[in-house]
Coordinates of N, CA and C in Angstrom, one line a residue:
X1 N 5.5 -11.8 -14.4 CA 4.8 -11.4 -13.7 C 5.6 -9.9 -13.7
X2 N 4.4 -8.8 -13.7 CA 4.5 -7.5 -13.8 C 4.3 -6.9 -12.5
X3 N 5.2 -5.7 -12.1 CA 5.1 -5.2 -10.8 C 5.2 -3.6 -11.6
X4 N 4.1 -2.7 -10.9 CA 3.9 -1.4 -11.6 C 4.3 -0.8 -10.1
X5 N 5.0 0.0 -9.8 CA 5.5 1.3 -8.6 C 4.6 2.4 -8.7
X6 N 4.3 2.8 -7.6 CA 3.4 4.3 -7.6 C 4.2 5.3 -8.2
X7 N 3.8 6.3 -8.6 CA 4.4 7.5 -8.9 C 5.1 8.1 -8.1
X8 N 5.2 7.9 -6.7 CA 6.1 8.3 -5.7 C 6.5 7.5 -4.6
X9 N 6.7 6.3 -5.4 CA 7.5 5.3 -4.8 C 8.7 5.5 -3.7
X10 N 9.5 6.1 -4.6 CA 11.0 6.8 -4.2 C 10.9 7.9 -3.3
X11 N 10.0 9.0 -3.4 CA 9.7 10.0 -3.1 C 9.8 10.2 -1.5
X12 N 10.4 10.9 -0.8 CA 10.1 11.0 0.8 C 9.0 11.6 1.1
X13 N 8.6 10.5 2.5 CA 7.4 10.6 2.8 C 7.4 11.4 4.5
X14 N 6.6 12.1 4.4 CA 6.1 12.9 5.6 C 6.1 12.1 7.0
X15 N 7.1 12.1 7.6 CA 7.7 11.3 8.8 C 8.2 12.2 10.0
X16 N 7.5 13.0 10.7 CA 8.1 13.6 11.9 C 8.6 12.8 12.9
X17 N 8.1 11.7 13.3 CA 8.3 10.7 14.5 C 7.7 11.0 15.5
X18 N 6.6 11.9 15.6 CA 6.2 12.4 17.3 C 4.7 12.2 17.7
X19 N 4.4 11.1 16.4 CA 3.1 10.5 16.9 C 1.7 11.6 16.3
X20 N 2.0 12.2 15.4 CA 1.0 12.8 14.9 C 0.4 12.1 13.7
X21 N -0.8 12.4 13.2 CA -1.3 11.6 12.1 C -1.1 12.2 10.8
X22 N -0.9 11.3 9.7 CA -0.8 11.8 8.4 C -1.5 11.0 7.6
X23 N -1.6 11.5 6.2 CA -2.0 10.5 5.2 C -1.1 10.4 4.1
X24 N -0.9 9.2 3.5 CA 0.1 9.2 2.4 C -0.9 8.5 1.4
X25 N -0.8 9.5 0.2 CA -1.6 9.4 -1.1 C -0.7 9.1 -2.3
X26 N -1.0 8.3 -2.9 CA -0.2 7.8 -3.9 C -1.1 6.9 -5.1
X27 N -0.5 7.1 -6.4 CA -1.2 6.4 -7.5 C -0.4 5.6 -8.3
X28 N -0.7 4.6 -8.6 CA -0.2 3.6 -9.7 C -0.8 3.6 -11.1
X29 N -0.1 4.0 -11.9 CA -0.5 3.9 -13.5 C -0.1 2.7 -14.0
X30 N -1.3 1.9 -14.6 CA -0.6 1.0 -15.5 C -1.1 1.3 -16.7
X31 N -0.3 1.4 -17.7 CA -0.6 1.9 -19.1 C -1.4 0.8 -20.1
X32 N -1.0 -0.5 -19.5 CA -1.7 -1.7 -20.2 C -2.3 -2.4 -19.2
X33 N -2.9 -3.7 -19.7 CA -3.8 -4.4 -18.9 C -2.8 -5.1 -18.4
X34 N -2.9 -5.6 -17.1 CA -2.1 -6.3 -16.0 C -2.7 -7.7 -16.0
X35 N -2.4 -8.9 -15.7 CA -2.7 -10.3 -15.6 C -2.8 -10.4 -14.1
X36 N -3.4 -12.0 -13.6 CA -3.3 -12.4 -12.5 C -1.8 -12.7 -11.7
X37 N -1.6 -12.4 -10.9 CA -0.4 -12.2 -10.0 C 0.6 -11.3 -10.3
X38 N 0.1 -10.2 -11.1 CA 1.0 -9.2 -11.3 C 0.3 -8.1 -10.1
X39 N 1.3 -7.2 -9.9 CA 1.4 -6.6 -8.4 C 1.5 -4.5 -8.7
X40 N 0.7 -4.2 -7.7 CA 0.8 -2.9 -7.8 C 1.5 -2.5 -6.2
X41 N 2.8 -1.6 -5.9 CA 3.5 -1.4 -5.1 C 3.3 0.1 -4.7
X42 N 3.1 0.6 -3.2 CA 3.0 1.7 -3.0 C 4.2 1.7 -1.7
X43 N 4.8 3.0 -1.3 CA 5.9 2.6 -0.5 C 5.2 3.7 1.1
X44 N 5.9 3.0 2.2 CA 5.2 3.4 3.6 C 6.6 3.6 4.3
X45 N 7.0 4.6 5.0 CA 8.2 4.9 5.6 C 8.1 4.3 7.1
X46 N 9.6 3.9 7.1 CA 9.7 3.1 8.5 C 9.6 4.3 9.8
X47 N 8.8 3.8 10.9 CA 8.5 4.3 11.8 C 6.9 4.6 11.8
X48 N 6.4 4.3 10.6 CA 5.0 4.4 10.6 C 4.2 3.3 11.1
X49 N 2.8 3.6 11.8 CA 1.8 2.9 12.0 C 0.8 2.8 11.2
X50 N 0.7 1.9 10.2 CA -0.6 2.0 9.3 C -2.1 1.7 10.2
X51 N -2.8 2.8 9.9 CA -4.0 2.5 10.8 C -5.6 2.4 10.0
X52 N -5.4 3.0 8.8 CA -6.2 3.1 7.9 C -5.8 3.1 6.4
X53 N -6.6 2.2 5.7 CA -5.9 2.1 4.2 C -7.1 1.8 3.4
X54 N -7.0 2.6 2.4 CA -8.5 2.8 1.1 C -7.6 2.8 -0.1
X55 N -8.3 1.9 -1.0 CA -7.8 1.8 -2.5 C -9.4 2.1 -3.3
X56 N -8.8 2.8 -4.3 CA -9.8 3.3 -5.2 C -8.8 3.1 -6.9
X57 N -9.9 2.3 -7.6 CA -9.2 2.3 -9.2 C -10.3 2.7 -10.1
X58 N -9.8 3.2 -11.3 CA -10.8 3.5 -12.5 C -10.9 2.4 -13.2
X59 N -10.1 1.2 -13.2 CA -10.3 0.3 -14.1 C -11.7 -0.5 -13.9
X60 N -11.7 -1.4 -14.7 CA -12.7 -2.4 -14.7 C -12.6 -3.2 -13.4
X61 N -13.4 -4.0 -13.0 CA -13.3 -4.6 -11.6 C -12.1 -5.8 -11.6
X62 N -11.6 -6.1 -10.7 CA -10.5 -7.2 -10.5 C -10.5 -7.3 -9.2
X63 N -10.5 -8.7 -9.0 CA -10.2 -9.1 -7.3 C -8.6 -8.9 -7.3
X64 N -8.5 -8.6 -5.4 CA -7.0 -8.7 -5.3 C -6.7 -8.9 -4.1
X65 N -5.5 -9.3 -3.6 CA -5.3 -9.3 -2.0 C -4.3 -8.1 -1.7
X66 N -4.1 -7.4 -0.6 CA -3.5 -6.6 0.1 C -2.5 -6.9 0.9
X67 N -1.6 -6.8 0.9 CA -0.1 -7.4 2.2 C 0.7 -6.3 1.9
X68 N 2.0 -6.7 2.7 CA 3.0 -5.7 2.7 C 4.1 -6.5 2.7
X69 N 5.6 -5.9 2.4 CA 6.8 -6.9 2.0 C 7.6 -5.6 2.4
X70 N 8.6 -5.5 2.7 CA 9.8 -4.9 3.1 C 10.4 -4.4 2.0
X71 N 10.8 -3.1 1.6 CA 11.2 -2.5 0.4 C 12.7 -3.1 0.0
X72 N 13.4 -3.3 1.4 CA 15.1 -4.1 1.0 C 14.4 -5.3 1.6
X73 N 14.6 -6.4 0.5 CA 14.3 -7.8 0.5 C 15.2 -8.4 1.9
X74 N 14.4 -9.3 2.9 CA 15.1 -10.0 3.8 C 15.2 -9.2 5.3
X75 N 14.6 -7.9 5.3 CA 14.5 -7.1 6.3 C 13.6 -7.5 7.5
X76 N 12.3 -8.0 7.1 CA 11.6 -8.7 8.0 C 10.3 -9.3 7.0
X77 N 9.8 -10.3 7.5 CA 8.9 -11.0 6.6 C 7.4 -10.5 6.6
X78 N 7.1 -10.6 5.5 CA 5.7 -9.8 5.1 C 4.5 -10.7 5.0
X79 N 3.3 -10.2 4.7 CA 2.5 -11.0 4.8 C 1.5 -10.4 3.5
X80 N 1.2 -11.5 2.3 CA 0.7 -11.3 1.3 C -0.9 -10.6 1.6
X81 N -1.3 -11.0 2.4 CA -2.8 -10.7 2.5 C -3.3 -10.0 3.8
X82 N -2.1 -9.6 4.6 CA -2.5 -8.7 5.7 C -3.6 -7.8 5.8
X83 N -4.1 -7.0 4.8 CA -4.8 -6.0 5.0 C -6.1 -6.4 4.6
X84 N -6.4 -7.6 3.8 CA -7.4 -8.1 3.1 C -7.5 -8.2 1.4
X85 N -8.6 -8.3 1.0 CA -9.2 -8.5 -0.2 C -10.0 -7.6 -0.5
X86 N -9.8 -7.3 -2.0 CA -10.8 -6.1 -2.3 C -11.0 -6.3 -3.7
X87 N -12.2 -5.6 -4.2 CA -12.4 -5.6 -5.7 C -11.8 -4.2 -6.3
X88 N -11.3 -4.0 -6.9 CA -10.6 -2.8 -7.6 C -11.7 -2.5 -8.6
X89 N -12.1 -1.1 -8.4 CA -13.1 -0.3 -9.3 C -14.4 -0.7 -9.5
X90 N -15.0 -1.8 -8.6 CA -16.3 -2.1 -8.7 C -17.2 -1.5 -7.6
X91 N -16.7 -0.8 -6.5 CA -17.6 0.0 -5.8 C -17.1 1.3 -5.2
X92 N -16.2 1.6 -6.2 CA -15.3 3.0 -5.6 C -14.6 2.6 -4.3
X93 N -14.2 3.6 -3.4 CA -13.4 3.3 -2.6 C -13.6 2.1 -1.7
X94 N -12.5 1.2 -1.6 CA -12.5 -0.1 -0.7 C -11.8 0.2 0.6
X95 N -12.5 0.3 1.9 CA -12.0 0.8 3.1 C -11.4 -0.7 3.6
X96 N -10.4 -0.9 4.2 CA -9.8 -2.2 4.5 C -9.9 -2.0 6.0
X97 N -10.5 -3.5 6.6 CA -10.3 -3.6 8.0 C -9.3 -4.3 8.4
X98 N -8.7 -4.0 9.5 CA -7.1 -4.8 9.9 C -6.9 -4.0 11.2
X99 N -6.0 -4.8 11.8 CA -5.4 -4.5 13.1 C -4.3 -3.5 12.7
X100 N -4.0 -2.2 13.2 CA -3.1 -1.3 12.8 C -1.7 -2.0 13.1
X101 N -0.6 -1.6 12.4 CA 0.4 -2.5 12.2 C 1.7 -1.4 11.9
X102 N 2.6 -1.3 12.8 CA 4.0 -0.2 12.7 C 5.0 -1.5 12.0
X103 N 5.9 -0.3 11.3 CA 6.9 -0.6 10.3 C 8.0 0.0 10.8
X104 N 9.2 -0.9 11.4 CA 10.4 -0.4 11.7 C 11.2 0.0 10.6
X105 N 11.0 -0.7 9.7 CA 11.7 -0.6 8.5 C 11.0 -0.1 7.3
X106 N 11.5 0.6 6.4 CA 10.5 1.1 5.1 C 9.8 -0.2 4.4
X107 N 8.7 0.0 4.3 CA 7.7 -1.1 3.8 C 7.1 -0.7 2.4
X108 N 6.6 -1.7 1.8 CA 5.6 -1.2 0.6 C 4.4 -2.2 0.9
X109 N 3.1 -1.3 0.2 CA 1.9 -2.2 0.3 C 1.8 -2.6 -0.7
X110 N 1.6 -4.1 -0.8 CA 1.5 -4.8 -2.3 C 0.4 -5.1 -2.5
X111 N -0.5 -5.0 -3.8 CA -1.7 -5.4 -4.3 C -1.3 -6.5 -5.1
X112 N -1.9 -7.4 -4.9 CA -1.7 -8.8 -5.9 C -2.8 -9.0 -6.5
X113 N -2.9 -8.9 -7.8 CA -4.0 -9.1 -8.7 C -4.6 -10.7 -8.7
X114 N -5.8 -10.9 -8.5 CA -6.2 -12.2 -8.8 C -6.7 -12.9 -10.2
X115 N -6.8 -11.7 -10.8 CA -7.4 -11.5 -12.2 C -7.0 -10.6 -13.2
X116 N -7.4 -10.3 -14.5 CA -6.9 -9.2 -15.2 C -7.3 -7.8 -14.6
X117 N -6.4 -7.1 -15.0 CA -6.8 -5.3 -14.5 C -6.3 -4.9 -15.6
X118 N -7.7 -4.0 -16.4 CA -7.5 -3.2 -17.4 C -6.6 -1.9 -17.3
X119 N -5.9 -1.4 -18.2 CA -5.6 0.2 -18.1 C -6.0 1.2 -17.5
X120 N -5.1 1.7 -16.3 CA -6.0 2.6 -15.6 C -5.3 3.0 -14.6
X121 N -5.9 3.6 -13.4 CA -5.3 4.3 -12.3 C -5.6 3.4 -11.0
X122 N -4.7 3.3 -10.1 CA -5.0 2.7 -8.8 C -4.6 3.6 -7.6
X123 N -5.2 4.4 -6.6 CA -4.8 4.8 -6.1 C -5.0 4.5 -4.6
X124 N -3.8 4.5 -3.9 CA -3.8 4.0 -2.2 C -3.8 5.3 -1.1
X125 N -4.8 5.1 -0.4 CA -4.6 6.4 0.8 C -4.4 5.8 2.2
X126 N -3.1 5.8 2.7 CA -3.0 5.3 4.1 C -2.6 6.3 5.0
X127 N -3.8 6.1 6.0 CA -3.6 6.9 7.0 C -2.6 6.6 8.2
X128 N -1.8 6.8 8.7 CA -0.6 6.6 9.5 C -0.4 7.2 11.0
X129 N 0.2 6.6 11.6 CA 0.4 7.3 13.3 C 2.1 7.5 13.1
X130 N 2.5 8.7 12.9 CA 4.0 8.7 12.5 C 4.5 8.8 14.1
X131 N 5.0 7.6 14.6 CA 5.6 7.1 15.5 C 7.2 7.4 15.6
X132 N 7.6 6.9 14.5 CA 9.0 6.9 14.5 C 9.9 5.7 14.6
X133 N 10.7 5.3 14.7 CA 11.6 4.2 14.4 C 12.4 4.1 15.9
X134 N 12.2 2.9 16.6 CA 12.8 2.6 18.1 C 14.0 2.5 17.7

């Protein structure tokens, strides 16, 4: 199983902790084809409430589920399909519908492929409410 981390996975994210809105935009590049059960990962800072999530890919279409996991294993329980299912690259930008969720610890958005995905780029745009950690 291959995992592709986004370009800015470890880069600091804007997180003032005062409740203002921010967008986190990042791209994962897979130089070769990926297979079913391979993943793409995008980081979300601790204290962020994710309210909006969009995914767009340049590849040929491939079904996938979108969920979340802790960046540090064991810090909290993740969900493999919390944000829903998408078809990368088929219809342009995929806007996911979900109940906003706040992360007290650093999290990662995980896109798990259901089928092969050709080489290309997948971009995630996450709209967050920068609430801060309790």
